[in-house]
Amino acid sequence: MPFDIGKTNGTWKVSKTSDNYIQLLGKLGVPEDIAKKSLDAEYPLQMTVSGDSFSSKMEVMGKTVENSYTLGVEGMEQDALGKTRKVTYTQEGDCLVSVYPDYDGMGMVFRHSRRFLDDNTLHLDMTVGDLEGWSESKRC
């Protein structure tokens, strides 16, 4: 069954992570103090879906970040730190996958795969360059 993008609407909080999760975020350019704070933060997420296109609106670090995507089409995404980069979203089985071919401007690839474990638990696998890890978030 494909990943139901609309099912991600709600407020989420990280509940479990791999031991190297803070290191993964650091490799993505997130300062360590912000990475640690992210473990206790709640993230309101609003998704709007129309066919193969979807838009996201999320509150992160006191900022509202809005982006729009079309599955299988490379687009641009802005993050909470104000950086913009190329990304392609695809459905792979029961996962929604995003691939950033040049996340850091020096050729580092970032792959992010999301799948539901149940209606209230979202599992995220991440590959940042040669580093792999994961997190799970619970619906609040």
Coordinates of N, CA and C in Angstrom, one line a residue:
M1 N 0.8 -1.2 0.0 CA 0.0 0.0 0.0 C 0.9 1.2 0.0
P2 N 0.6 2.2 -0.9 CA 1.4 3.4 -0.9 C 1.3 4.2 0.4
F3 N 2.3 5.1 0.6 CA 2.4 6.0 1.7 C 1.2 7.0 1.6
D4 N 0.4 7.1 2.6 CA -0.7 8.1 2.6 C -0.2 9.4 3.1
I5 N 0.2 10.3 2.2 CA 0.7 11.6 2.6 C -0.2 12.4 3.5
G6 N -1.5 12.4 3.2 CA -2.4 13.1 4.0 C -2.5 12.7 5.5
K7 N -2.1 11.4 5.7 CA -2.2 10.9 7.0 C -1.2 11.5 8.0
T8 N -0.2 12.2 7.4 CA 0.8 12.9 8.3 C 0.3 14.1 8.9
N9 N -0.9 14.6 8.6 CA -1.4 15.8 9.2 C -1.4 15.6 10.7
G10 N -1.0 16.6 11.5 CA -1.1 16.5 12.9 C 0.2 17.1 13.6
T11 N 0.3 16.9 14.9 CA 1.5 17.3 15.6 C 2.3 16.1 16.0
W12 N 3.6 16.2 15.7 CA 4.5 15.0 15.9 C 5.6 15.4 16.9
K13 N 6.1 14.4 17.6 CA 7.3 14.5 18.5 C 8.2 13.3 18.4
V14 N 9.5 13.5 18.3 CA 10.4 12.4 18.2 C 10.3 11.6 19.5
S15 N 10.2 10.3 19.3 CA 10.1 9.4 20.5 C 11.3 8.5 20.7
K16 N 11.9 8.1 19.6 CA 13.1 7.2 19.6 C 14.0 7.6 18.5
T17 N 15.3 7.4 18.7 CA 16.3 7.7 17.6 C 17.4 6.6 17.7
S18 N 18.2 6.6 16.6 CA 19.4 5.8 16.6 C 20.4 6.5 17.4
D19 N 21.4 5.8 17.9 CA 22.4 6.4 18.8 C 23.2 7.6 18.1
N20 N 23.2 7.6 16.8 CA 24.0 8.6 16.1 C 23.1 9.7 15.5
Y21 N 21.9 9.8 16.0 CA 20.9 10.8 15.4 C 21.5 12.2 15.5
I22 N 22.0 12.7 16.6 CA 22.6 14.0 16.7 C 23.7 14.2 15.7
Q23 N 24.5 13.2 15.5 CA 25.6 13.2 14.6 C 25.0 13.4 13.1
L24 N 24.0 12.7 12.8 CA 23.3 12.8 11.5 C 22.8 14.2 11.3
L25 N 22.2 14.8 12.3 CA 21.7 16.2 12.1 C 22.9 17.1 12.0
G26 N 24.0 16.9 12.7 CA 25.2 17.7 12.6 C 25.7 17.7 11.1
K27 N 25.7 16.5 10.6 CA 26.2 16.3 9.2 C 25.3 17.1 8.2
L28 N 24.1 17.3 8.6 CA 23.1 18.1 7.8 C 23.3 19.6 8.0
G29 N 24.2 20.0 8.9 CA 24.4 21.4 9.2 C 23.6 21.9 10.3
V30 N 22.9 21.1 11.1 CA 22.1 21.5 12.2 C 23.1 21.7 13.4
P31 N 23.1 22.9 14.0 CA 24.0 23.1 15.2 C 23.6 22.1 16.3
E32 N 24.6 21.6 17.1 CA 24.3 20.6 18.1 C 23.3 21.0 19.1
D33 N 23.3 22.3 19.6 CA 22.3 22.7 20.5 C 20.9 22.7 20.0
I34 N 20.7 23.0 18.7 CA 19.4 23.0 18.1 C 19.0 21.5 17.9
A35 N 20.0 20.7 17.5 CA 19.7 19.2 17.3 C 19.2 18.6 18.6
K36 N 19.8 18.9 19.7 CA 19.4 18.4 21.0 C 18.0 18.9 21.4
K37 N 17.7 20.2 21.1 CA 16.4 20.8 21.4 C 15.3 20.1 20.6
S38 N 15.7 19.7 19.4 CA 14.7 19.1 18.5 C 14.1 17.8 19.0
L39 N 14.8 17.1 19.9 CA 14.4 15.9 20.5 C 13.2 16.1 21.5
D40 N 13.0 17.3 22.0 CA 11.9 17.6 22.9 C 10.8 18.4 22.2
A41 N 11.0 18.9 21.0 CA 10.0 19.8 20.4 C 8.9 19.0 19.8
E42 N 7.7 19.7 19.6 CA 6.6 19.2 18.9 C 6.5 19.9 17.6
Y43 N 6.1 19.2 16.5 CA 6.1 19.7 15.2 C 4.8 19.6 14.5
P44 N 4.0 20.8 14.5 CA 2.7 20.7 13.8 C 3.0 20.7 12.3
L45 N 2.3 19.8 11.6 CA 2.5 19.5 10.2 C 1.1 19.5 9.5
Q46 N 1.0 20.3 8.4 CA -0.2 20.3 7.7 C 0.1 19.9 6.2
M47 N -0.5 18.9 5.7 CA -0.2 18.4 4.3 C -1.5 18.6 3.5
T48 N -1.4 19.1 2.3 CA -2.5 19.2 1.3 C -2.1 18.4 0.1
V49 N -2.9 17.5 -0.3 CA -2.6 16.6 -1.4 C -3.6 16.7 -2.5
S50 N -3.1 16.8 -3.8 CA -4.0 16.8 -5.0 C -3.3 16.0 -6.0
G51 N -3.8 14.8 -6.2 CA -3.1 13.9 -7.2 C -1.7 13.5 -6.8
D52 N -0.8 13.8 -7.7 CA 0.7 13.5 -7.4 C 1.4 14.7 -6.8
S53 N 0.6 15.8 -6.5 CA 1.2 17.0 -6.0 C 0.8 17.1 -4.5
F54 N 1.7 17.7 -3.7 CA 1.4 17.9 -2.3 C 2.1 19.1 -1.8
S55 N 1.6 19.8 -0.8 CA 2.2 20.9 -0.1 C 2.3 20.6 1.4
S56 N 3.3 21.1 2.0 CA 3.5 21.0 3.4 C 3.7 22.3 4.1
K57 N 3.2 22.4 5.3 CA 3.3 23.6 6.1 C 3.7 23.1 7.5
M58 N 4.8 23.4 8.0 CA 5.3 22.9 9.3 C 5.9 24.0 10.1
E59 N 5.7 23.9 11.4 CA 6.3 24.9 12.3 C 7.6 24.2 12.9
V60 N 8.7 24.9 12.6 CA 10.0 24.3 13.1 C 10.8 25.5 13.7
M61 N 11.3 25.3 14.9 CA 12.2 26.3 15.6 C 11.6 27.7 15.5
G62 N 10.2 27.8 15.7 CA 9.6 29.1 15.8 C 9.3 29.7 14.4
K63 N 9.6 28.9 13.3 CA 9.4 29.4 12.0 C 8.4 28.5 11.3
T64 N 7.6 29.1 10.4 CA 6.7 28.3 9.5 C 7.3 28.1 8.2
V65 N 7.5 26.9 7.8 CA 8.1 26.5 6.5 C 7.1 25.9 5.6
E66 N 6.9 26.5 4.4 CA 6.0 25.9 3.5 C 6.7 25.6 2.2
N67 N 6.4 24.4 1.6 CA 6.9 23.9 0.4 C 5.9 23.1 -0.4
S68 N 6.1 23.1 -1.7 CA 5.2 22.3 -2.6 C 6.0 21.4 -3.5
Y69 N 5.5 20.2 -3.7 CA 6.2 19.1 -4.5 C 5.3 18.4 -5.4
T70 N 5.9 17.7 -6.4 CA 5.2 16.8 -7.3 C 6.0 15.5 -7.3
L71 N 5.3 14.4 -7.0 CA 6.0 13.1 -6.9 C 6.8 12.9 -8.2
G72 N 8.0 12.5 -8.1 CA 8.9 12.1 -9.2 C 9.5 13.3 -10.0
V73 N 9.2 14.5 -9.5 CA 9.7 15.7 -10.2 C 10.7 16.4 -9.3
E74 N 11.9 16.7 -9.8 CA 12.8 17.5 -8.9 C 12.3 18.9 -8.7
G75 N 12.3 19.3 -7.5 CA 11.9 20.7 -7.1 C 12.8 21.3 -6.1
M76 N 12.4 22.5 -5.6 CA 13.2 23.2 -4.6 C 12.5 23.2 -3.3
E77 N 13.3 23.1 -2.2 CA 12.7 23.1 -0.9 C 13.5 24.0 0.0
Q78 N 12.8 24.8 0.8 CA 13.5 25.7 1.8 C 13.3 25.1 3.2
D79 N 14.4 25.0 4.0 CA 14.3 24.5 5.3 C 14.1 25.6 6.3
A80 N 14.1 25.2 7.6 CA 13.8 26.2 8.7 C 15.0 27.1 8.9
L81 N 16.2 26.7 8.4 CA 17.4 27.6 8.6 C 17.5 28.5 7.4
G82 N 16.5 28.5 6.4 CA 16.5 29.4 5.3 C 17.3 28.9 4.1
K83 N 17.8 27.7 4.1 CA 18.5 27.2 3.0 C 17.6 26.6 2.0
T84 N 17.9 26.7 0.7 CA 17.1 26.1 -0.4 C 17.9 25.1 -1.1
R85 N 17.3 24.0 -1.4 CA 18.1 23.0 -2.2 C 17.1 22.1 -3.0
K86 N 17.7 21.4 -4.0 CA 16.9 20.5 -4.8 C 16.6 19.2 -4.1
V87 N 15.3 18.7 -4.4 CA 14.9 17.5 -3.8 C 13.9 16.8 -4.8
T88 N 13.8 15.5 -4.7 CA 12.8 14.7 -5.5 C 12.2 13.8 -4.5
Y89 N 10.8 13.8 -4.5 CA 10.0 12.9 -3.6 C 9.4 11.8 -4.5
T90 N 9.5 10.6 -4.0 CA 8.9 9.4 -4.7 C 8.2 8.5 -3.7
Q91 N 7.3 7.7 -4.2 CA 6.7 6.6 -3.4 C 7.5 5.4 -3.7
E92 N 8.0 4.7 -2.7 CA 8.6 3.4 -2.9 C 8.0 2.4 -1.9
G93 N 7.1 1.6 -2.5 CA 6.3 0.7 -1.7 C 5.4 1.5 -0.7
D94 N 5.6 1.2 0.6 CA 4.8 1.9 1.6 C 5.6 3.1 2.2
C95 N 6.6 3.6 1.5 CA 7.4 4.7 2.0 C 7.3 5.9 1.1
L96 N 7.4 7.1 1.7 CA 7.6 8.3 1.0 C 9.1 8.7 1.1
V97 N 9.8 8.8 0.0 CA 11.2 9.0 0.0 C 11.6 10.3 -0.6
S98 N 12.5 11.0 0.0 CA 13.0 12.3 -0.5 C 14.5 12.1 -0.7
V99 N 15.0 12.5 -1.9 CA 16.4 12.5 -2.2 C 16.9 13.8 -2.5
Y100 N 17.9 14.3 -1.8 CA 18.6 15.6 -2.1 C 19.9 15.2 -2.7
P101 N 20.1 15.5 -4.0 CA 21.3 15.0 -4.7 C 22.6 15.8 -4.3
D102 N 22.4 17.0 -3.7 CA 23.6 17.8 -3.4 C 23.2 18.7 -2.1
Y103 N 23.0 18.0 -1.0 CA 22.4 18.6 0.2 C 23.3 19.8 0.7
D104 N 24.6 19.6 0.7 CA 25.5 20.6 1.3 C 26.2 21.5 0.3
G105 N 25.9 21.4 -1.0 CA 26.5 22.2 -2.0 C 27.9 21.6 -2.4
M106 N 28.3 20.5 -1.8 CA 29.6 19.8 -2.2 C 29.4 18.4 -2.6
G107 N 28.1 18.0 -3.0 CA 27.9 16.7 -3.6 C 27.4 15.7 -2.6
M108 N 27.1 16.0 -1.3 CA 26.7 15.0 -0.4 C 25.2 14.7 -0.6
V109 N 24.9 13.4 -0.8 CA 23.5 13.0 -1.0 C 22.9 12.7 0.4
F110 N 21.6 13.1 0.5 CA 20.8 12.9 1.7 C 19.5 12.2 1.2
R111 N 19.3 11.0 1.8 CA 18.1 10.2 1.4 C 17.3 10.0 2.7
H112 N 16.0 10.3 2.6 CA 15.1 10.3 3.8 C 13.9 9.5 3.4
S113 N 13.6 8.4 4.1 CA 12.5 7.5 3.8 C 11.6 7.4 5.0
R114 N 10.3 7.7 4.8 CA 9.3 7.7 5.9 C 8.3 6.6 5.6
R115 N 7.9 5.9 6.7 CA 6.8 4.9 6.7 C 6.1 4.9 8.0
F116 N 4.8 4.5 7.9 CA 4.0 4.4 9.1 C 4.2 3.0 9.7
L117 N 4.4 3.0 11.0 CA 4.4 1.7 11.8 C 3.0 1.4 12.2
D118 N 2.3 2.4 12.6 CA 0.8 2.4 12.9 C 0.3 3.8 12.6
D119 N -1.0 4.0 12.9 CA -1.6 5.3 12.6 C -0.9 6.5 13.3
N120 N -0.2 6.2 14.4 CA 0.3 7.3 15.3 C 1.8 7.2 15.4
T121 N 2.5 6.4 14.6 CA 4.0 6.2 14.7 C 4.6 6.3 13.3
L122 N 5.5 7.2 13.1 CA 6.1 7.4 11.8 C 7.6 7.1 12.0
H123 N 8.1 6.2 11.2 CA 9.5 5.8 11.2 C 10.3 6.4 10.1
L124 N 11.4 7.0 10.3 CA 12.2 7.7 9.3 C 13.6 7.1 9.3
D125 N 14.0 6.6 8.1 CA 15.3 6.1 7.9 C 16.1 7.2 7.1
M126 N 17.3 7.5 7.5 CA 18.1 8.6 6.9 C 19.5 8.1 6.5
T127 N 19.9 8.5 5.3 CA 21.3 8.2 4.9 C 21.8 9.6 4.5
V128 N 22.9 10.0 5.2 CA 23.5 11.3 5.0 C 24.9 11.0 4.6
G129 N 25.2 11.1 3.3 CA 26.5 10.7 2.8 C 26.7 9.2 3.1
D130 N 27.7 8.9 3.9 CA 27.9 7.5 4.3 C 27.4 7.1 5.7
L131 N 26.7 8.0 6.3 CA 26.2 7.8 7.7 C 24.7 7.4 7.6
E132 N 24.3 6.4 8.3 CA 22.9 5.9 8.3 C 22.4 6.0 9.7
G133 N 21.1 6.3 9.9 CA 20.4 6.3 11.2 C 18.9 6.4 11.0
W134 N 18.2 6.6 12.1 CA 16.8 6.6 12.0 C 16.2 7.4 13.2
S135 N 14.9 7.7 13.1 CA 14.1 8.2 14.2 C 12.7 7.7 14.1
E136 N 12.0 7.8 15.2 CA 10.6 7.5 15.2 C 9.9 8.7 15.8
S137 N 8.7 9.1 15.3 CA 8.0 10.2 15.8 C 6.6 9.7 16.2
K138 N 6.0 10.2 17.3 CA 4.7 9.8 17.7 C 3.8 11.0 17.5
R139 N 2.5 10.7 17.1 CA 1.5 11.7 17.0 C 1.2 12.2 18.4
C140 N 1.1 13.5 18.6 CA 0.8 14.1 20.0 C -0.7 14.2 20.1

